[in-house]
Amino acid sequence: MFFESFLLNLFILLVLIFALIFDYVTKFFSYWYIRHVPYKMSLPFFGSDYHRVLGIRSTTSEVNHLYSLYPEDKFVGCIKSRIPDLIVKDPDAVRKILSTDFSNFHCRGLGLDKSRDVCLRNNLFYAEGEKWTLLRSRLESILNKRLDTQDGLHDCLSGINGDTNVQQLLSELLDIVFKDLLIGNNVEGSIITCLRKEFEQRTWQDKLKSYLKNIFPSVYVLLNLKTPFAKLHNKYRNVLKDTKIYNDVRKAEMIFPYEDRNSKTKLNKESTEDDAFSILSLFISEGYSPCLKVLISLMFELAKHPQIQENARKNTTDLNAAIKETLRLHPPYSVISRKCMKMYTFTKNEFLVDKGVTLTVPIEAIHKDENNFKEGIAFKPERFNTIEESSTFLPFGLGPRKCIGEELALDIIQKVANIILKNFNIEPCEATPEKLHVVDYNFACVIDNDVWLRLKPIL
């Protein structure tokens, strides 16, 4: 029915359009209310994500806030933009999501493997389904490495005595480690340093793109946005031909070709140079950065606890316990995200989750929960002398999608930490911060403030 007045017709049309848009963006706002799940109130176009959108809270602090707000509940609901998201606190439910019933939650649901950015397209972290299986098989053959750079690390430590910026020192050490692992002696190792510095630069544009990638991945792909590494792709693409990673990729391609004969799935056919660069960027973002955060946190904690430091210096078992406690208290990833692929019921809790709902496992909050670890905010490595790892200790995840580089990462962290402890006593100094300032970058956490410690050579 139309009215004679053009303005009246236009007004009614605009009201209808607004009503349809409003209905679309608020469709799931009552989702958790009708399921009797405690939840955070939502706003149109923001969902319950407005604190993160406005920069008031990071992903980590937002999830931790909701976790602690409902201490007696096993689940907490929120809305990411317009899609229901469930924060899972119950350890039994976490184990089902990540391990026991993995087939129902194998997908992250981001769709970033459709990106035109070579660093995302075949990235194991974002891959789904059979493509993930093929990529993981290839990377397992590449990750069979061991650290053997003792001489280079000793050279980097020579001359250090006094107050030291441990971020800078550890970055220099890890540059040597990753050069040895990925590049070799035939190519200038600055490629690792350049990629690392590119990753560390977090302009407001990078922060915006990071938010879009995690919250609105379809928009990220549609706008053809790219990771910070993409700008270095052409610069280093041809240089990679003389590197270890290039040779490893070639060998992996022969063992695990782009097409699996028993599967209809194909990996995007990239040149070996492109493939090597994408894996190299994966090592920096999902390997180098987490190792750096854990090592900084470990040095910081050992400086504050001299007796634990002395025990770690004398005994590998005590050092490994200190590393595990650091991973518990300062995990490199604060959350794990999954997507429900079909309707699922948590039988113990008699709770049903619909297909398409996303789930968040709050790693950091679980690690610091007094119900899971007594004195959860205290640094007590001795707890790992008796504790069995379970679904409450998740620094590398759990189940089939557990971090593929766990063994290599622990090897790097242990050997770098050991060589520092054998050469130095670590103490706080006047410039040592009271606590580590951690910010989110993509799904990982990075330390954003300078951490100065006093390194006194052991004679």
Short mmCIF file of C-alpha atoms in Angstrom, two decimals:
data_model
loop_
_atom_site.label_atom_id
_atom_site.label_comp_id
_atom_site.label_asym_id
_atom_site.label_seq_id
_atom_site.Cartn_x
_atom_site.Cartn_y
_atom_site.Cartn_z
CA MET A 1 0.00 0.00 0.00
CA PHE A 2 1.36 3.38 -1.03
CA PHE A 3 0.46 6.88 0.11
CA GLU A 4 0.22 9.93 -2.10
CA SER A 5 2.92 11.76 -0.18
CA PHE A 6 6.42 10.93 -1.41
CA LEU A 7 7.94 11.92 1.91
CA LEU A 8 5.56 9.65 3.80
CA ASN A 9 6.40 6.73 1.52
CA LEU A 10 10.11 7.44 1.94
CA PHE A 11 9.72 7.62 5.71
CA ILE A 12 7.88 4.28 5.85
CA LEU A 13 10.51 2.68 3.59
CA LEU A 14 13.32 3.92 5.81
CA VAL A 15 11.51 2.66 8.91
CA LEU A 16 11.11 -0.78 7.30
CA ILE A 17 14.78 -0.90 6.30
CA PHE A 18 15.83 0.14 9.78
CA ALA A 19 13.52 -2.48 11.34
CA LEU A 20 14.97 -5.23 9.13
CA ILE A 21 18.55 -4.21 9.94
CA PHE A 22 17.73 -3.95 13.63
CA ASP A 23 16.12 -7.39 13.57
CA TYR A 24 19.17 -8.83 11.80
CA VAL A 25 21.78 -7.43 14.19
CA THR A 26 19.75 -8.24 17.34
CA LYS A 27 18.41 -11.64 16.27
CA PHE A 28 20.41 -13.61 18.87
CA PHE A 29 20.42 -11.07 21.70
CA SER A 30 18.02 -13.21 23.78
CA TYR A 31 19.84 -16.45 22.94
CA TRP A 32 21.42 -16.94 26.38
CA TYR A 33 18.46 -15.51 28.30
CA ILE A 34 16.06 -18.20 27.15
CA ARG A 35 18.69 -20.87 27.93
CA HIS A 36 19.16 -19.57 31.48
CA VAL A 37 22.86 -18.94 30.96
CA PRO A 38 24.39 -15.88 32.69
CA TYR A 39 25.36 -13.40 30.02
CA LYS A 40 26.54 -9.89 29.28
CA MET A 41 23.97 -7.45 27.87
CA SER A 42 24.37 -6.56 24.19
CA LEU A 43 24.10 -3.41 22.09
CA PRO A 44 23.02 -3.25 18.43
CA PHE A 45 25.94 -3.54 15.96
CA PHE A 46 28.34 -4.29 18.86
CA GLY A 47 26.78 -7.25 20.60
CA SER A 48 28.40 -7.58 24.02
CA ASP A 49 31.75 -6.76 22.43
CA TYR A 50 31.55 -2.99 22.95
CA HIS A 51 34.29 -2.88 25.59
CA ARG A 52 36.73 -4.44 23.11
CA VAL A 53 35.53 -2.37 20.14
CA LEU A 54 36.00 0.85 22.11
CA GLY A 55 39.42 -0.26 23.38
CA ILE A 56 38.34 -0.22 27.04
CA ARG A 57 39.33 -3.86 27.52
CA SER A 58 41.45 -6.33 25.58
CA THR A 59 40.15 -9.77 24.63
CA THR A 60 42.07 -11.27 27.54
CA SER A 61 40.80 -8.83 30.17
CA GLU A 62 37.23 -9.03 28.81
CA VAL A 63 37.14 -12.84 28.96
CA ASN A 64 38.83 -12.88 32.38
CA HIS A 65 36.31 -10.30 33.65
CA LEU A 66 33.32 -12.39 32.55
CA TYR A 67 34.95 -15.54 33.94
CA SER A 68 35.33 -14.03 37.41
CA LEU A 69 31.94 -12.27 37.34
CA TYR A 70 30.08 -15.60 37.60
CA PRO A 71 32.26 -17.79 39.87
CA GLU A 72 29.66 -20.53 40.43
CA ASP A 73 28.62 -21.00 36.79
CA LYS A 74 30.16 -23.45 34.31
CA PHE A 75 29.27 -21.36 31.25
CA VAL A 76 28.97 -17.64 30.50
CA GLY A 77 27.28 -16.24 27.41
CA CYS A 78 28.12 -13.23 25.29
CA ILE A 79 27.52 -12.00 21.73
CA LYS A 80 30.35 -11.39 19.26
CA SER A 81 28.89 -8.75 16.95
CA ARG A 82 25.68 -10.77 16.44
CA ILE A 83 26.80 -14.41 16.87
CA PRO A 84 26.36 -16.17 20.25
CA ASP A 85 29.65 -16.99 21.95
CA LEU A 86 29.97 -19.31 24.93
CA ILE A 87 32.80 -18.96 27.47
CA VAL A 88 33.40 -22.49 28.76
CA LYS A 89 34.67 -22.71 32.35
CA ASP A 90 33.96 -26.36 33.14
CA PRO A 91 37.17 -28.49 32.74
CA ASP A 92 35.16 -31.54 31.69
CA ALA A 93 33.40 -29.56 28.96
CA VAL A 94 36.78 -28.13 27.85
CA ARG A 95 38.16 -31.64 27.46
CA LYS A 96 35.14 -32.65 25.36
CA ILE A 97 35.48 -29.60 23.10
CA LEU A 98 39.21 -29.89 22.49
CA SER A 99 39.74 -33.63 22.65
CA THR A 100 37.00 -36.20 23.30
CA ASP A 101 34.42 -34.76 20.89
CA PHE A 102 36.87 -32.91 18.66
CA SER A 103 34.91 -33.79 15.49
CA ASN A 104 32.08 -31.53 16.65
CA PHE A 105 34.41 -28.58 17.31
CA HIS A 106 37.31 -28.98 14.87
CA CYS A 107 36.69 -25.66 13.15
CA ARG A 108 37.69 -22.15 14.23
CA GLY A 109 35.06 -20.81 11.84
CA LEU A 110 37.09 -17.88 10.52
CA GLY A 111 37.33 -18.77 6.83
CA LEU A 112 40.70 -17.03 6.46
CA ASP A 113 42.02 -19.82 4.24
CA LYS A 114 40.13 -18.02 1.46
CA SER A 115 42.36 -14.96 1.82
CA ARG A 116 44.56 -13.85 -1.08
CA ASP A 117 47.40 -13.28 1.38
CA VAL A 118 49.81 -16.21 0.99
CA CYS A 119 50.71 -15.93 4.70
CA LEU A 120 47.09 -16.72 5.66
CA ARG A 121 45.90 -18.92 2.82
CA ASN A 122 47.86 -22.02 3.82
CA ASN A 123 48.36 -21.12 7.48
CA LEU A 124 47.83 -24.17 9.71
CA PHE A 125 46.45 -21.97 12.50
CA TYR A 126 43.48 -20.90 10.34
CA ALA A 127 43.07 -23.99 8.11
CA GLU A 128 39.96 -26.13 8.43
CA GLY A 129 38.86 -29.69 7.67
CA GLU A 130 40.90 -31.89 5.36
CA LYS A 131 43.07 -28.97 4.37
CA TRP A 132 44.17 -28.70 8.00
CA THR A 133 45.00 -32.43 8.03
CA LEU A 134 47.18 -32.12 4.90
CA LEU A 135 48.98 -29.01 6.15
CA ARG A 136 49.62 -30.55 9.56
CA SER A 137 51.12 -33.69 8.01
CA ARG A 138 53.53 -31.59 5.97
CA LEU A 139 54.51 -29.36 8.88
CA GLU A 140 55.17 -32.35 11.15
CA SER A 141 57.92 -33.44 8.79
CA ILE A 142 59.41 -29.91 8.77
CA LEU A 143 59.25 -29.47 12.56
CA ASN A 144 61.52 -32.41 13.29
CA LYS A 145 64.37 -30.10 14.35
CA ARG A 146 66.69 -29.65 17.31
CA LEU A 147 68.47 -26.56 18.57
CA ASP A 148 72.26 -26.55 18.22
CA THR A 149 73.46 -22.95 18.39
CA GLN A 150 75.43 -22.89 21.65
CA ASP A 151 78.42 -21.02 20.21
CA GLY A 152 76.28 -18.28 18.66
CA LEU A 153 74.35 -17.79 21.89
CA HIS A 154 77.56 -17.56 23.94
CA ASP A 155 78.89 -14.90 21.56
CA CYS A 156 75.70 -12.86 21.96
CA LEU A 157 76.00 -12.96 25.78
CA SER A 158 79.63 -11.89 25.95
CA GLY A 159 80.23 -8.48 27.53
CA ILE A 160 76.85 -8.28 29.33
CA ASN A 161 77.16 -7.06 32.91
CA GLY A 162 74.59 -4.93 34.70
CA ASP A 163 71.12 -3.56 33.93
CA THR A 164 69.84 -5.14 30.72
CA ASN A 165 66.74 -4.79 28.60
CA VAL A 166 65.83 -8.48 28.52
CA GLN A 167 63.42 -8.07 25.59
CA GLN A 168 66.23 -6.81 23.42
CA LEU A 169 68.66 -9.46 24.64
CA LEU A 170 66.21 -12.34 24.21
CA SER A 171 65.18 -11.07 20.77
CA GLU A 172 68.83 -11.16 19.70
CA LEU A 173 69.20 -14.69 21.07
CA LEU A 174 66.03 -15.92 19.36
CA ASP A 175 67.14 -14.28 16.09
CA ILE A 176 70.17 -16.57 16.23
CA VAL A 177 68.08 -19.61 17.15
CA PHE A 178 65.54 -19.15 14.36
CA LYS A 179 68.24 -18.30 11.84
CA ASP A 180 69.91 -21.60 12.62
CA LEU A 181 66.62 -23.51 12.46
CA LEU A 182 65.16 -21.94 9.33
CA ILE A 183 67.79 -20.08 7.33
CA GLY A 184 71.23 -21.64 7.75
CA ASN A 185 74.61 -20.11 7.03
CA ASN A 186 74.14 -19.45 3.31
CA VAL A 187 71.79 -16.48 3.66
CA GLU A 188 72.02 -13.27 5.67
CA GLY A 189 70.09 -13.85 8.89
CA SER A 190 68.55 -10.38 8.88
CA ILE A 191 65.45 -11.87 7.23
CA ILE A 192 64.46 -13.22 10.67
CA THR A 193 65.13 -9.88 12.35
CA CYS A 194 63.15 -7.99 9.68
CA LEU A 195 60.15 -10.32 9.96
CA ARG A 196 60.27 -10.16 13.74
CA LYS A 197 60.38 -6.34 13.79
CA GLU A 198 57.55 -6.17 11.26
CA PHE A 199 55.46 -8.38 13.52
CA GLU A 200 56.27 -6.28 16.59
CA GLN A 201 55.10 -3.03 14.97
CA ARG A 202 51.52 -2.47 16.07
CA THR A 203 50.14 0.72 14.55
CA TRP A 204 46.49 1.60 14.95
CA GLN A 205 45.92 0.31 11.40
CA ASP A 206 47.44 -3.04 12.40
CA LYS A 207 45.25 -3.16 15.51
CA LEU A 208 42.14 -2.44 13.43
CA LYS A 209 43.03 -5.12 10.89
CA SER A 210 43.75 -7.56 13.71
CA TYR A 211 40.31 -6.89 15.20
CA LEU A 212 38.60 -7.36 11.84
CA LYS A 213 40.53 -10.59 11.23
CA ASN A 214 39.35 -12.09 14.50
CA ILE A 215 35.81 -10.68 14.80
CA PHE A 216 34.77 -10.02 11.16
CA PRO A 217 37.02 -12.37 9.12
CA SER A 218 34.70 -12.30 6.10
CA VAL A 219 35.12 -8.49 5.92
CA TYR A 220 38.89 -8.92 6.28
CA VAL A 221 38.95 -11.31 3.31
CA LEU A 222 36.49 -9.21 1.26
CA LEU A 223 38.63 -6.08 1.65
CA ASN A 224 41.75 -8.08 0.72
CA LEU A 225 43.53 -7.00 3.88
CA LYS A 226 46.90 -8.59 4.56
CA THR A 227 49.19 -9.47 7.42
CA PRO A 228 52.26 -7.30 8.20
CA PHE A 229 54.46 -9.97 6.59
CA ALA A 230 52.83 -9.54 3.18
CA LYS A 231 54.77 -6.34 2.43
CA LEU A 232 58.03 -8.30 2.77
CA HIS A 233 56.88 -11.17 0.57
CA ASN A 234 58.34 -9.95 -2.73
CA LYS A 235 61.53 -8.71 -1.05
CA TYR A 236 62.49 -12.12 0.33
CA ARG A 237 60.65 -14.51 -1.99
CA ASN A 238 63.64 -15.30 -4.20
CA VAL A 239 66.20 -15.12 -1.38
CA LEU A 240 64.58 -18.15 0.25
CA LYS A 241 65.91 -20.56 -2.38
CA ASP A 242 69.16 -20.95 -0.45
CA THR A 243 67.60 -21.51 2.97
CA LYS A 244 66.90 -24.56 5.13
CA ILE A 245 63.17 -23.90 5.15
CA TYR A 246 63.06 -23.92 1.35
CA ASN A 247 64.74 -27.33 1.22
CA ASP A 248 62.48 -28.64 3.98
CA VAL A 249 59.38 -27.50 2.06
CA ARG A 250 60.60 -29.19 -1.12
CA LYS A 251 61.11 -32.46 0.74
CA ALA A 252 57.70 -32.16 2.40
CA GLU A 253 56.04 -31.55 -0.98
CA MET A 254 57.48 -34.83 -2.26
CA ILE A 255 56.20 -36.72 0.81
CA PHE A 256 52.88 -34.87 1.11
CA PRO A 257 51.92 -33.49 -2.33
CA TYR A 258 49.35 -30.76 -2.83
CA GLU A 259 46.72 -33.33 -3.68
CA ASP A 260 45.98 -36.30 -1.45
CA ARG A 261 45.08 -39.29 -3.63
CA ASN A 262 42.54 -40.47 -1.10
CA SER A 263 40.92 -37.08 -0.73
CA LYS A 264 39.20 -34.48 -2.89
CA THR A 265 40.99 -31.74 -0.94
CA LYS A 266 43.80 -29.82 -2.63
CA LEU A 267 46.08 -27.23 -1.14
CA ASN A 268 46.40 -24.06 -3.14
CA LYS A 269 49.19 -24.67 -5.63
CA GLU A 270 51.83 -22.19 -4.61
CA SER A 271 55.41 -21.95 -5.78
CA THR A 272 57.88 -23.45 -3.33
CA GLU A 273 59.15 -19.93 -2.59
CA ASP A 274 55.66 -18.73 -1.64
CA ASP A 275 55.07 -21.83 0.45
CA ALA A 276 58.41 -21.41 2.24
CA PHE A 277 57.65 -17.75 2.99
CA SER A 278 54.21 -18.57 4.41
CA ILE A 279 55.71 -21.21 6.71
CA LEU A 280 58.50 -18.83 7.70
CA SER A 281 55.91 -16.20 8.68
CA LEU A 282 54.04 -18.89 10.66
CA PHE A 283 57.23 -19.68 12.60
CA ILE A 284 57.60 -15.99 13.52
CA SER A 285 53.98 -15.27 14.51
CA GLU A 286 53.12 -18.60 16.17
CA GLY A 287 56.60 -19.72 17.25
CA TYR A 288 59.02 -16.87 17.80
CA SER A 289 56.55 -14.51 19.48
CA PRO A 290 55.20 -17.05 22.04
CA CYS A 291 58.75 -18.22 22.89
CA LEU A 292 59.82 -14.61 23.44
CA LYS A 293 56.90 -13.91 25.77
CA VAL A 294 57.51 -17.04 27.84
CA LEU A 295 61.24 -16.37 28.14
CA ILE A 296 60.72 -12.74 29.23
CA SER A 297 58.14 -13.89 31.79
CA LEU A 298 60.45 -16.65 33.03
CA MET A 299 63.40 -14.27 33.53
CA PHE A 300 61.08 -11.80 35.30
CA GLU A 301 59.78 -14.46 37.72
CA LEU A 302 63.21 -15.97 38.40
CA ALA A 303 64.60 -12.52 39.21
CA LYS A 304 61.88 -12.11 41.86
CA HIS A 305 62.43 -15.62 43.28
CA PRO A 306 66.19 -16.14 43.82
CA GLN A 307 65.86 -19.57 45.48
CA ILE A 308 63.77 -20.92 42.61
CA GLN A 309 66.35 -19.41 40.24
CA GLU A 310 69.19 -21.20 42.05
CA ASN A 311 67.32 -24.52 41.93
CA ALA A 312 66.65 -24.08 38.20
CA ARG A 313 70.33 -23.30 37.61
CA LYS A 314 71.42 -26.55 39.28
CA ASN A 315 68.69 -28.93 38.19
CA THR A 316 67.03 -29.46 34.80
CA THR A 317 63.93 -30.88 36.49
CA ASP A 318 63.49 -27.68 38.50
CA LEU A 319 64.08 -25.57 35.37
CA ASN A 320 61.40 -27.50 33.48
CA ALA A 321 59.00 -27.03 36.42
CA ALA A 322 59.71 -23.27 36.39
CA ILE A 323 59.00 -23.18 32.63
CA LYS A 324 55.68 -24.99 33.12
CA GLU A 325 54.72 -22.63 35.93
CA THR A 326 55.57 -19.68 33.67
CA LEU A 327 53.39 -21.17 30.94
CA ARG A 328 50.58 -21.50 33.47
CA LEU A 329 50.87 -17.99 34.90
CA HIS A 330 51.81 -16.23 31.62
CA PRO A 331 50.38 -18.35 28.77
CA PRO A 332 51.30 -17.16 25.27
CA TYR A 333 47.62 -17.51 24.26
CA SER A 334 44.89 -16.36 26.64
CA VAL A 335 41.97 -18.04 24.81
CA ILE A 336 41.22 -20.86 22.38
CA SER A 337 38.27 -20.44 20.01
CA ARG A 338 36.15 -23.12 18.35
CA LYS A 339 32.93 -23.30 16.37
CA CYS A 340 30.15 -25.82 16.97
CA MET A 341 29.75 -27.72 13.68
CA LYS A 342 26.45 -29.43 14.58
CA MET A 343 23.97 -29.37 17.43
CA TYR A 344 25.70 -30.68 20.54
CA THR A 345 24.66 -31.50 24.11
CA PHE A 346 26.94 -31.40 27.12
CA THR A 347 25.29 -34.36 28.85
CA LYS A 348 26.82 -33.76 32.31
CA ASN A 349 25.46 -30.21 32.35
CA GLU A 350 22.34 -30.99 30.29
CA PHE A 351 23.20 -28.03 28.13
CA LEU A 352 22.58 -27.80 24.37
CA VAL A 353 24.63 -25.72 21.93
CA ASP A 354 23.33 -24.97 18.43
CA LYS A 355 25.30 -25.30 15.22
CA GLY A 356 27.24 -22.12 14.39
CA VAL A 357 27.70 -20.97 17.98
CA THR A 358 31.30 -20.12 18.78
CA LEU A 359 32.99 -21.29 21.98
CA THR A 360 35.82 -19.67 23.90
CA VAL A 361 38.12 -21.62 26.22
CA PRO A 362 39.57 -19.03 28.65
CA ILE A 363 43.08 -20.47 29.13
CA GLU A 364 44.52 -17.74 31.36
CA ALA A 365 41.45 -17.58 33.60
CA ILE A 366 41.38 -21.39 33.97
CA HIS A 367 45.10 -21.38 34.84
CA LYS A 368 44.59 -18.82 37.62
CA ASP A 369 41.36 -20.28 39.00
CA GLU A 370 41.79 -21.32 42.66
CA ASN A 371 39.57 -24.34 41.97
CA ASN A 372 42.13 -25.64 39.49
CA PHE A 373 45.42 -24.45 41.02
CA LYS A 374 45.80 -23.50 44.68
CA GLU A 375 47.31 -20.02 45.08
CA GLY A 376 46.63 -19.56 41.39
CA ILE A 377 48.29 -16.14 41.06
CA ALA A 378 51.47 -17.21 42.90
CA PHE A 379 54.62 -18.44 41.13
CA LYS A 380 55.12 -21.95 42.58
CA PRO A 381 56.98 -24.27 40.20
CA GLU A 382 57.04 -27.04 42.81
CA ARG A 383 53.37 -27.73 42.03
CA PHE A 384 54.53 -29.37 38.79
CA ASN A 385 56.68 -31.88 40.66
CA THR A 386 53.52 -33.80 41.52
CA ILE A 387 50.69 -32.44 39.34
CA GLU A 388 49.56 -34.35 36.27
CA GLU A 389 48.83 -32.27 33.22
CA SER A 390 45.12 -32.15 32.51
CA SER A 391 42.38 -30.11 30.89
CA THR A 392 43.15 -27.33 33.39
CA PHE A 393 46.72 -26.85 32.05
CA LEU A 394 46.39 -25.65 28.46
CA PRO A 395 49.37 -23.53 27.33
CA PHE A 396 49.60 -25.52 24.08
CA GLY A 397 45.95 -26.49 23.85
CA LEU A 398 44.63 -30.04 24.07
CA GLY A 399 43.61 -32.83 21.72
CA PRO A 400 44.19 -33.27 17.95
CA ARG A 401 44.58 -29.53 17.35
CA LYS A 402 47.13 -29.12 20.14
CA CYS A 403 50.08 -26.91 19.16
CA ILE A 404 52.19 -28.83 16.66
CA GLY A 405 55.35 -27.00 17.75
CA GLU A 406 55.10 -27.76 21.48
CA GLU A 407 58.18 -30.00 21.66
CA LEU A 408 60.34 -27.63 19.61
CA ALA A 409 59.16 -24.57 21.58
CA LEU A 410 59.97 -26.21 24.92
CA ASP A 411 63.39 -27.22 23.60
CA ILE A 412 64.12 -23.62 22.55
CA ILE A 413 62.86 -22.11 25.82
CA GLN A 414 64.78 -24.58 27.97
CA LYS A 415 68.11 -24.22 26.17
CA VAL A 416 68.00 -20.42 25.93
CA ALA A 417 66.99 -20.14 29.61
CA ASN A 418 69.65 -22.66 30.65
CA ILE A 419 72.50 -20.82 28.92
CA ILE A 420 71.49 -17.53 30.56
CA LEU A 421 71.22 -19.15 34.01
CA LYS A 422 74.61 -20.84 33.66
CA ASN A 423 76.25 -17.50 32.91
CA PHE A 424 74.35 -14.96 35.02
CA ASN A 425 72.62 -14.28 38.30
CA ILE A 426 69.38 -12.47 37.49
CA GLU A 427 68.17 -9.75 39.85
CA PRO A 428 65.62 -6.93 39.82
CA CYS A 429 66.97 -3.41 39.31
CA GLU A 430 65.61 0.12 39.72
CA ALA A 431 64.02 0.01 36.27
CA THR A 432 62.33 -3.39 36.76
CA PRO A 433 58.53 -2.99 36.37
CA GLU A 434 56.22 -4.15 39.15
CA LYS A 435 54.35 -6.34 36.71
CA LEU A 436 54.37 -7.30 33.05
CA HIS A 437 52.07 -5.26 30.81
CA VAL A 438 50.51 -7.73 28.38
CA VAL A 439 48.47 -6.78 25.30
CA ASP A 440 46.62 -8.91 22.77
CA TYR A 441 47.88 -9.19 19.22
CA ASN A 442 45.75 -11.45 17.06
CA PHE A 443 45.13 -14.49 19.27
CA ALA A 444 48.50 -14.26 21.00
CA CYS A 445 49.61 -12.11 23.93
CA VAL A 446 52.76 -9.98 23.85
CA ILE A 447 54.59 -8.02 26.56
CA ASP A 448 54.32 -4.34 25.72
CA ASN A 449 56.54 -2.69 28.34
CA ASP A 450 60.33 -2.70 28.65
CA VAL A 451 61.54 -5.24 31.18
CA TRP A 452 64.91 -4.34 32.68
CA LEU A 453 66.78 -6.80 34.90
CA ARG A 454 70.28 -6.88 36.34
CA LEU A 455 72.45 -9.66 34.88
CA LYS A 456 75.58 -10.32 36.96
CA PRO A 457 78.11 -12.72 35.38
CA ILE A 458 78.87 -15.90 37.34
CA LEU A 459 82.65 -16.11 37.68
#
